[in-house]
């Protein structure tokens, strides 16, 4: 059986193809060919492109007939790719989508500058939508994502991070672009305000669910599923929901160990396995999945009042598939 992502892609085949052509076409930089080499290394590395696909799906949901949705979808993908390039430099990551990260293949400076190039291209593409409201939504989202990156730096090694604070981080860092994809695309179609609100909420809720499953998979996922090394968050002392929940439910000795590893950065051989044991004993991984399911359910509920259609049903199923990445 085809995945929901594949089913949506097949339904929107012409739009997806047009967007792919734009994604590849706007990578060209005649005066600095290395830009295309580095950008292509990431952009063409086999990601599912869920965010641009969401953009096209929402446009189809409200029967949009123009071509501005493809420019918007391309801009969304470029913003996402730019943030990944910057993330990998900040985190010192070694794998992205199963490939060696651009900052290791080339260098940090080049990766950062190509990320900046992709942001610039995204804004050029926004202009081509000929919609000031759309440009406002996406430019605001870019600012929110940048703030989310700073917020995340603030929780790294901060073992006292609360669940509420962490949710603010992922709403800004991850969910904001899902929100922008759905919000801007719905505004482009000139649908009524209640429809715009419904799909905007949907974008936020599946974005949060998506990140929570990523948090879970970092501890037990396979490279083929997550496209990076298992334990990256652990190695970077990132405080994610499983660790926050564990700190609230662990024994005193376990809390001391978590504080040594994440609060002081004093990890040693075998600590990943010890932390994994704590996460299982405190049911912190199960808790994280349950929270992801809860946000997915909210995403589904947000679409219930929309007119019945094949695309609405596919988007409802997509919310479930995002959670089921842990299968």
mmCIF file of C-alpha atoms in Angstrom:
data_model
loop_
_atom_site.group_PDB
_atom_site.id
_atom_site.type_symbol
_atom_site.label_atom_id
_atom_site.label_comp_id
_atom_site.label_asym_id
_atom_site.label_seq_id
_atom_site.Cartn_x
_atom_site.Cartn_y
_atom_site.Cartn_z
ATOM 1 C CA UNK A 1 0.000 0.000 0.000
ATOM 2 C CA UNK A 2 1.278 3.461 -0.919
ATOM 3 C CA UNK A 3 2.022 5.873 1.902
ATOM 4 C CA UNK A 4 -0.257 8.884 2.303
ATOM 5 C CA UNK A 5 2.598 11.160 1.205
ATOM 6 C CA UNK A 6 2.869 9.125 -2.006
ATOM 7 C CA UNK A 7 -0.893 9.208 -2.539
ATOM 8 C CA UNK A 8 -0.984 12.992 -2.188
ATOM 9 C CA UNK A 9 2.027 13.330 -4.492
ATOM 10 C CA UNK A 10 0.332 11.155 -7.107
ATOM 11 C CA UNK A 11 -2.898 13.130 -6.884
ATOM 12 C CA UNK A 12 -0.960 16.384 -7.353
ATOM 13 C CA UNK A 13 1.505 14.950 -9.870
ATOM 14 C CA UNK A 14 1.562 17.961 -12.216
ATOM 15 C CA UNK A 15 1.938 20.460 -9.366
ATOM 16 C CA UNK A 16 4.627 18.359 -7.681
ATOM 17 C CA UNK A 17 6.527 18.081 -10.966
ATOM 18 C CA UNK A 18 6.295 21.838 -11.582
ATOM 19 C CA UNK A 19 7.512 22.525 -8.036
ATOM 20 C CA UNK A 20 10.444 20.117 -8.445
ATOM 21 C CA UNK A 21 11.476 21.946 -11.621
ATOM 22 C CA UNK A 22 11.372 25.267 -9.778
ATOM 23 C CA UNK A 23 13.336 23.844 -6.836
ATOM 24 C CA UNK A 24 16.098 22.694 -9.175
ATOM 25 C CA UNK A 25 15.973 25.756 -11.439
ATOM 26 C CA UNK A 26 16.367 28.334 -8.684
ATOM 27 C CA UNK A 27 19.440 26.566 -7.300
ATOM 28 C CA UNK A 28 21.525 27.840 -10.193
ATOM 29 C CA UNK A 29 24.090 30.509 -9.341
ATOM 30 C CA UNK A 30 26.182 31.327 -12.408
ATOM 31 C CA UNK A 31 28.759 33.437 -10.580
ATOM 32 C CA UNK A 32 29.378 30.898 -7.832
ATOM 33 C CA UNK A 33 28.782 27.294 -9.012
ATOM 34 C CA UNK A 34 29.723 25.914 -5.600
ATOM 35 C CA UNK A 35 26.428 27.302 -4.298
ATOM 36 C CA UNK A 36 24.480 24.948 -6.552
ATOM 37 C CA UNK A 37 26.716 22.024 -5.583
ATOM 38 C CA UNK A 38 26.179 22.543 -1.856
ATOM 39 C CA UNK A 39 22.474 23.384 -2.108
ATOM 40 C CA UNK A 40 21.831 20.412 -4.389
ATOM 41 C CA UNK A 41 23.634 18.113 -1.954
ATOM 42 C CA UNK A 42 20.833 18.760 0.558
ATOM 43 C CA UNK A 43 17.814 19.724 -1.555
ATOM 44 C CA UNK A 44 18.130 16.704 -3.842
ATOM 45 C CA UNK A 45 19.049 14.256 -1.107
ATOM 46 C CA UNK A 46 15.718 12.447 -1.009
ATOM 47 C CA UNK A 47 13.643 14.157 1.668
ATOM 48 C CA UNK A 48 9.884 13.635 1.414
ATOM 49 C CA UNK A 49 9.282 17.383 1.040
ATOM 50 C CA UNK A 50 6.262 17.255 3.337
ATOM 51 C CA UNK A 51 6.113 21.039 3.808
ATOM 52 C CA UNK A 52 5.897 21.985 0.110
ATOM 53 C CA UNK A 53 3.528 19.057 -0.424
ATOM 54 C CA UNK A 54 1.300 20.464 2.324
ATOM 55 C CA UNK A 55 1.372 23.812 0.527
ATOM 56 C CA UNK A 56 0.141 22.235 -2.702
ATOM 57 C CA UNK A 57 -2.390 20.028 -0.882
ATOM 58 C CA UNK A 58 -4.037 22.958 0.892
ATOM 59 C CA UNK A 59 -4.254 24.880 -2.395
ATOM 60 C CA UNK A 60 -5.938 21.843 -3.968
ATOM 61 C CA UNK A 61 -8.220 21.464 -0.949
ATOM 62 C CA UNK A 62 -9.720 24.868 -1.757
ATOM 63 C CA UNK A 63 -9.689 24.362 -5.550
ATOM 64 C CA UNK A 64 -6.912 26.825 -6.398
ATOM 65 C CA UNK A 65 -6.350 27.055 -10.184
ATOM 66 C CA UNK A 66 -3.309 29.339 -10.574
ATOM 67 C CA UNK A 67 0.420 28.582 -10.410
ATOM 68 C CA UNK A 68 1.457 30.769 -7.473
ATOM 69 C CA UNK A 69 1.139 27.733 -5.190
ATOM 70 C CA UNK A 70 4.189 26.163 -6.874
ATOM 71 C CA UNK A 71 6.276 29.284 -6.219
ATOM 72 C CA UNK A 72 5.088 29.302 -2.607
ATOM 73 C CA UNK A 73 5.844 25.583 -2.201
ATOM 74 C CA UNK A 74 9.362 26.125 -3.568
ATOM 75 C CA UNK A 75 9.924 29.042 -1.201
ATOM 76 C CA UNK A 76 8.764 26.881 1.720
ATOM 77 C CA UNK A 77 11.226 24.129 0.759
ATOM 78 C CA UNK A 78 14.075 26.641 0.428
ATOM 79 C CA UNK A 79 13.380 28.127 3.868
ATOM 80 C CA UNK A 80 13.337 24.626 5.324
ATOM 81 C CA UNK A 81 16.576 23.633 3.565
ATOM 82 C CA UNK A 82 18.272 26.840 4.699
ATOM 83 C CA UNK A 83 17.380 26.135 8.322
ATOM 84 C CA UNK A 84 18.745 22.575 7.989
ATOM 85 C CA UNK A 85 22.068 23.848 6.663
ATOM 86 C CA UNK A 86 22.330 26.294 9.549
ATOM 87 C CA UNK A 87 21.195 23.638 12.055
ATOM 88 C CA UNK A 88 23.893 21.220 10.962
ATOM 89 C CA UNK A 89 26.579 23.847 11.462
ATOM 90 C CA UNK A 90 25.274 24.848 14.894
ATOM 91 C CA UNK A 91 24.866 21.236 16.032
ATOM 92 C CA UNK A 92 27.976 19.856 14.349
ATOM 93 C CA UNK A 93 25.826 17.127 12.779
ATOM 94 C CA UNK A 94 27.378 14.434 10.619
ATOM 95 C CA UNK A 95 24.330 12.959 8.865
ATOM 96 C CA UNK A 96 21.269 14.480 7.216
ATOM 97 C CA UNK A 97 18.767 12.375 5.248
ATOM 98 C CA UNK A 98 21.247 9.530 5.335
ATOM 99 C CA UNK A 99 24.046 11.544 3.714
ATOM 100 C CA UNK A 100 27.106 13.278 5.113
ATOM 101 C CA UNK A 101 26.139 16.859 5.974
ATOM 102 C CA UNK A 102 27.215 19.714 3.700
ATOM 103 C CA UNK A 103 29.295 21.328 6.435
ATOM 104 C CA UNK A 104 31.461 18.205 6.563
ATOM 105 C CA UNK A 105 31.661 17.665 2.795
ATOM 106 C CA UNK A 106 32.635 21.321 2.308
ATOM 107 C CA UNK A 107 32.995 23.569 5.393
ATOM 108 C CA UNK A 108 30.916 25.499 7.916
ATOM 109 C CA UNK A 109 31.342 28.900 6.287
ATOM 110 C CA UNK A 110 30.162 27.656 2.902
ATOM 111 C CA UNK A 111 27.174 25.839 4.433
ATOM 112 C CA UNK A 112 26.055 28.972 6.296
ATOM 113 C CA UNK A 113 26.401 31.193 3.224
ATOM 114 C CA UNK A 114 24.488 28.752 1.019
ATOM 115 C CA UNK A 115 21.761 28.710 3.664
ATOM 116 C CA UNK A 116 21.633 32.482 3.353
ATOM 117 C CA UNK A 117 21.455 32.111 -0.445
ATOM 118 C CA UNK A 118 18.435 29.803 -0.122
ATOM 119 C CA UNK A 119 16.700 32.308 2.157
ATOM 120 C CA UNK A 120 17.294 34.978 -0.498
ATOM 121 C CA UNK A 121 15.898 32.745 -3.226
ATOM 122 C CA UNK A 122 12.869 32.041 -1.039
ATOM 123 C CA UNK A 123 12.084 35.742 -0.846
ATOM 124 C CA UNK A 124 12.459 36.092 -4.623
ATOM 125 C CA UNK A 125 9.924 33.290 -5.016
ATOM 126 C CA UNK A 126 7.550 34.885 -2.503
ATOM 127 C CA UNK A 127 7.424 37.975 -4.691
ATOM 128 C CA UNK A 128 6.328 35.815 -7.624
ATOM 129 C CA UNK A 129 3.141 34.872 -5.752
ATOM 130 C CA UNK A 130 2.023 38.509 -6.209
ATOM 131 C CA UNK A 131 0.428 38.369 -2.768
ATOM 132 C CA UNK A 132 1.464 40.758 -0.018
ATOM 133 C CA UNK A 133 -0.394 38.729 2.668
ATOM 134 C CA UNK A 134 1.501 35.592 1.608
ATOM 135 C CA UNK A 135 4.827 37.429 1.748
ATOM 136 C CA UNK A 136 3.952 38.722 5.213
ATOM 137 C CA UNK A 137 3.089 35.235 6.486
ATOM 138 C CA UNK A 138 6.293 33.646 5.214
ATOM 139 C CA UNK A 139 8.587 36.485 6.271
ATOM 140 C CA UNK A 140 7.050 36.396 9.762
ATOM 141 C CA UNK A 141 7.551 32.631 9.856
ATOM 142 C CA UNK A 142 11.247 33.057 8.966
ATOM 143 C CA UNK A 143 11.666 35.430 11.909
ATOM 144 C CA UNK A 144 9.847 33.038 14.259
ATOM 145 C CA UNK A 145 12.032 30.110 13.150
ATOM 146 C CA UNK A 146 15.182 32.129 13.826
ATOM 147 C CA UNK A 147 13.893 32.920 17.305
ATOM 148 C CA UNK A 148 13.169 29.218 17.773
ATOM 149 C CA UNK A 149 16.795 28.409 16.985
ATOM 150 C CA UNK A 150 17.907 30.836 19.690
ATOM 151 C CA UNK A 151 15.376 29.398 22.140
ATOM 152 C CA UNK A 152 16.710 25.906 21.482
ATOM 153 C CA UNK A 153 20.260 27.026 22.196
ATOM 154 C CA UNK A 154 18.939 28.266 25.539
ATOM 155 C CA UNK A 155 17.562 24.847 26.521
ATOM 156 C CA UNK A 156 20.640 22.874 25.463
ATOM 157 C CA UNK A 157 22.206 21.484 28.666
ATOM 158 C CA UNK A 158 19.502 23.234 30.703
ATOM 159 C CA UNK A 159 18.277 20.194 32.609
ATOM 160 C CA UNK A 160 15.678 22.349 34.387
ATOM 161 C CA UNK A 161 13.835 23.071 31.143
ATOM 162 C CA UNK A 162 10.072 22.715 31.622
ATOM 163 C CA UNK A 163 7.682 21.007 29.251
ATOM 164 C CA UNK A 164 5.970 24.362 28.643
ATOM 165 C CA UNK A 165 9.252 26.020 27.672
ATOM 166 C CA UNK A 166 10.168 23.171 25.384
ATOM 167 C CA UNK A 167 6.793 23.334 23.628
ATOM 168 C CA UNK A 168 7.498 26.989 22.874
ATOM 169 C CA UNK A 169 10.772 25.940 21.275
ATOM 170 C CA UNK A 170 9.227 23.387 18.923
ATOM 171 C CA UNK A 171 6.269 25.605 18.074
ATOM 172 C CA UNK A 172 8.769 28.218 16.909
ATOM 173 C CA UNK A 173 11.512 26.036 15.464
ATOM 174 C CA UNK A 174 9.533 23.255 13.767
ATOM 175 C CA UNK A 175 5.801 23.931 13.697
ATOM 176 C CA UNK A 176 6.132 27.515 12.409
ATOM 177 C CA UNK A 177 6.959 26.409 8.863
ATOM 178 C CA UNK A 178 4.122 23.868 8.804
ATOM 179 C CA UNK A 179 1.844 26.710 9.919
ATOM 180 C CA UNK A 180 3.190 29.028 7.220
ATOM 181 C CA UNK A 181 2.757 26.396 4.508
ATOM 182 C CA UNK A 182 -0.906 25.851 5.363
ATOM 183 C CA UNK A 183 -1.741 29.444 6.256
ATOM 184 C CA UNK A 184 -0.128 31.098 3.237
ATOM 185 C CA UNK A 185 -1.495 28.539 0.797
ATOM 186 C CA UNK A 186 -5.046 28.916 2.109
ATOM 187 C CA UNK A 187 -4.783 32.729 1.929
ATOM 188 C CA UNK A 188 -3.628 32.364 -1.679
ATOM 189 C CA UNK A 189 -6.913 30.600 -2.535
ATOM 190 C CA UNK A 190 -9.094 33.381 -1.078
ATOM 191 C CA UNK A 191 -11.125 30.841 0.878
ATOM 192 C CA UNK A 192 -13.235 31.991 3.814
ATOM 193 C CA UNK A 193 -11.647 32.879 7.145
ATOM 194 C CA UNK A 194 -12.908 29.843 9.058
ATOM 195 C CA UNK A 195 -11.287 27.548 6.475
ATOM 196 C CA UNK A 196 -8.016 29.467 6.782
ATOM 197 C CA UNK A 197 -8.138 29.126 10.567
ATOM 198 C CA UNK A 198 -8.872 25.394 10.332
ATOM 199 C CA UNK A 199 -5.916 24.527 8.095
ATOM 200 C CA UNK A 200 -3.592 26.908 9.953
ATOM 201 C CA UNK A 201 -4.385 25.044 13.176
ATOM 202 C CA UNK A 202 -3.882 21.768 11.339
ATOM 203 C CA UNK A 203 -0.412 22.907 10.266
ATOM 204 C CA UNK A 204 0.595 23.829 13.808
ATOM 205 C CA UNK A 205 -0.703 20.596 15.322
ATOM 206 C CA UNK A 206 0.947 18.230 12.835
ATOM 207 C CA UNK A 207 4.156 20.261 13.071
ATOM 208 C CA UNK A 208 4.271 19.699 16.823
ATOM 209 C CA UNK A 209 3.405 16.016 16.395
ATOM 210 C CA UNK A 210 6.144 15.675 13.758
ATOM 211 C CA UNK A 211 8.811 17.058 16.122
ATOM 212 C CA UNK A 212 7.717 14.950 19.080
ATOM 213 C CA UNK A 213 8.038 11.794 16.997
ATOM 214 C CA UNK A 214 11.500 13.002 15.940
ATOM 215 C CA UNK A 215 12.376 13.344 19.646
ATOM 216 C CA UNK A 216 11.234 9.774 20.215
ATOM 217 C CA UNK A 217 12.989 8.357 17.150
ATOM 218 C CA UNK A 218 16.302 9.932 18.130
ATOM 219 C CA UNK A 219 16.530 7.336 20.892
ATOM 220 C CA UNK A 220 15.190 4.220 19.202
ATOM 221 C CA UNK A 221 14.729 4.986 15.489
ATOM 222 C CA UNK A 222 16.728 3.443 12.665
ATOM 223 C CA UNK A 223 18.918 5.508 10.331
ATOM 224 C CA UNK A 224 16.658 4.547 7.428
ATOM 225 C CA UNK A 225 13.689 6.156 9.185
ATOM 226 C CA UNK A 226 15.244 9.300 10.668
ATOM 227 C CA UNK A 227 17.951 9.925 8.046
ATOM 228 C CA UNK A 228 20.565 10.765 10.671
ATOM 229 C CA UNK A 229 22.514 9.039 13.415
ATOM 230 C CA UNK A 230 20.511 7.655 16.319
ATOM 231 C CA UNK A 231 21.471 9.517 19.477
ATOM 232 C CA UNK A 232 22.311 12.852 17.842
ATOM 233 C CA UNK A 233 20.183 14.740 20.381
ATOM 234 C CA UNK A 234 21.888 12.820 23.184
ATOM 235 C CA UNK A 235 25.372 13.569 21.852
ATOM 236 C CA UNK A 236 24.528 17.270 21.533
ATOM 237 C CA UNK A 237 23.020 17.332 25.071
ATOM 238 C CA UNK A 238 19.707 18.540 23.664
ATOM 239 C CA UNK A 239 16.913 18.627 26.202
ATOM 240 C CA UNK A 240 13.875 17.125 24.480
ATOM 241 C CA UNK A 241 10.536 15.931 25.809
ATOM 242 C CA UNK A 242 11.693 12.382 26.713
ATOM 243 C CA UNK A 243 14.455 13.834 28.919
ATOM 244 C CA UNK A 244 12.155 16.428 30.505
ATOM 245 C CA UNK A 245 9.602 13.736 31.359
ATOM 246 C CA UNK A 246 12.312 11.433 32.696
ATOM 247 C CA UNK A 247 13.688 14.164 34.984
ATOM 248 C CA UNK A 248 10.191 14.608 36.421
ATOM 249 C CA UNK A 249 9.739 10.878 37.071
ATOM 250 C CA UNK A 250 13.212 9.424 37.689
ATOM 251 C CA UNK A 251 14.747 8.299 40.969
ATOM 252 C CA UNK A 252 17.249 10.580 42.689
ATOM 253 C CA UNK A 253 20.199 8.553 41.390
ATOM 254 C CA UNK A 254 18.789 8.631 37.874
ATOM 255 C CA UNK A 255 18.297 12.394 38.099
ATOM 256 C CA UNK A 256 21.933 12.757 39.151
ATOM 257 C CA UNK A 257 23.033 10.772 36.100
ATOM 258 C CA UNK A 258 20.840 12.822 33.751
ATOM 259 C CA UNK A 259 22.180 16.018 35.298
ATOM 260 C CA UNK A 260 25.789 14.873 34.822
ATOM 261 C CA UNK A 261 25.171 14.007 31.172
ATOM 262 C CA UNK A 262 22.851 16.782 30.041
ATOM 263 C CA UNK A 263 23.443 19.520 32.590
ATOM 264 C CA UNK A 264 27.242 19.270 32.693
ATOM 265 C CA UNK A 265 27.974 17.518 29.409
ATOM 266 C CA UNK A 266 29.973 14.789 31.175
ATOM 267 C CA UNK A 267 28.899 11.727 29.220
ATOM 268 C CA UNK A 268 31.034 8.612 28.879
ATOM 269 C CA UNK A 269 30.897 5.284 27.089
ATOM 270 C CA UNK A 270 27.709 3.405 27.900
ATOM 271 C CA UNK A 271 25.750 6.471 29.056
ATOM 272 C CA UNK A 272 23.443 6.429 26.028
ATOM 273 C CA UNK A 273 22.331 2.925 26.974
ATOM 274 C CA UNK A 274 21.905 3.983 30.615
ATOM 275 C CA UNK A 275 19.757 6.929 29.598
ATOM 276 C CA UNK A 276 17.713 4.670 27.327
ATOM 277 C CA UNK A 277 17.041 2.371 30.288
ATOM 278 C CA UNK A 278 15.823 5.366 32.313
ATOM 279 C CA UNK A 279 13.564 6.489 29.469
ATOM 280 C CA UNK A 280 12.018 3.038 29.304
ATOM 281 C CA UNK A 281 11.617 2.695 33.068
ATOM 282 C CA UNK A 282 9.963 6.113 33.425
ATOM 283 C CA UNK A 283 7.847 5.433 30.310
ATOM 284 C CA UNK A 284 9.140 8.724 28.923
ATOM 285 C CA UNK A 285 9.306 7.440 25.348
ATOM 286 C CA UNK A 286 5.739 6.166 25.554
ATOM 287 C CA UNK A 287 4.695 9.507 27.021
ATOM 288 C CA UNK A 288 6.315 11.363 24.120
ATOM 289 C CA UNK A 289 4.462 9.221 21.567
ATOM 290 C CA UNK A 290 1.185 9.709 23.451
ATOM 291 C CA UNK A 291 1.670 13.477 23.278
ATOM 292 C CA UNK A 292 2.396 13.245 19.545
ATOM 293 C CA UNK A 293 -0.810 11.235 19.086
ATOM 294 C CA UNK A 294 -2.754 13.847 21.054
ATOM 295 C CA UNK A 295 -1.534 16.653 18.787
ATOM 296 C CA UNK A 296 -2.261 14.517 15.719
ATOM 297 C CA UNK A 297 -5.822 13.992 16.977
ATOM 298 C CA UNK A 298 -6.204 17.753 17.343
ATOM 299 C CA UNK A 299 -5.004 18.185 13.773
ATOM 300 C CA UNK A 300 -7.640 15.738 12.549
ATOM 301 C CA UNK A 301 -10.355 17.466 14.578
ATOM 302 C CA UNK A 302 -9.439 20.861 13.102
ATOM 303 C CA UNK A 303 -10.405 19.618 9.621
ATOM 304 C CA UNK A 304 -13.737 18.056 10.621
ATOM 305 C CA UNK A 305 -15.827 21.100 9.705
ATOM 306 C CA UNK A 306 -14.347 21.447 6.223
ATOM 307 C CA UNK A 307 -16.383 20.170 3.255
ATOM 308 C CA UNK A 308 -15.872 16.475 2.601
ATOM 309 C CA UNK A 309 -13.365 15.776 -0.175
ATOM 310 C CA UNK A 310 -10.659 13.305 -1.142
ATOM 311 C CA UNK A 311 -7.925 15.794 -0.209
ATOM 312 C CA UNK A 312 -9.441 16.452 3.205
ATOM 313 C CA UNK A 313 -9.396 12.710 3.910
ATOM 314 C CA UNK A 314 -5.803 12.426 2.720
ATOM 315 C CA UNK A 315 -4.742 15.262 5.030
ATOM 316 C CA UNK A 316 -6.525 13.552 7.920
ATOM 317 C CA UNK A 317 -4.660 10.328 7.125
ATOM 318 C CA UNK A 318 -1.391 12.253 6.827
ATOM 319 C CA UNK A 319 -1.705 13.353 10.456
ATOM 320 C CA UNK A 320 -1.807 9.697 11.464
ATOM 321 C CA UNK A 321 1.034 8.700 9.168
ATOM 322 C CA UNK A 322 3.318 11.302 10.730
ATOM 323 C CA UNK A 323 2.850 9.595 14.090
ATOM 324 C CA UNK A 324 3.201 6.129 12.588
ATOM 325 C CA UNK A 325 6.811 6.837 11.532
ATOM 326 C CA UNK A 326 7.733 5.037 14.754
ATOM 327 C CA UNK A 327 6.295 1.741 13.470
#
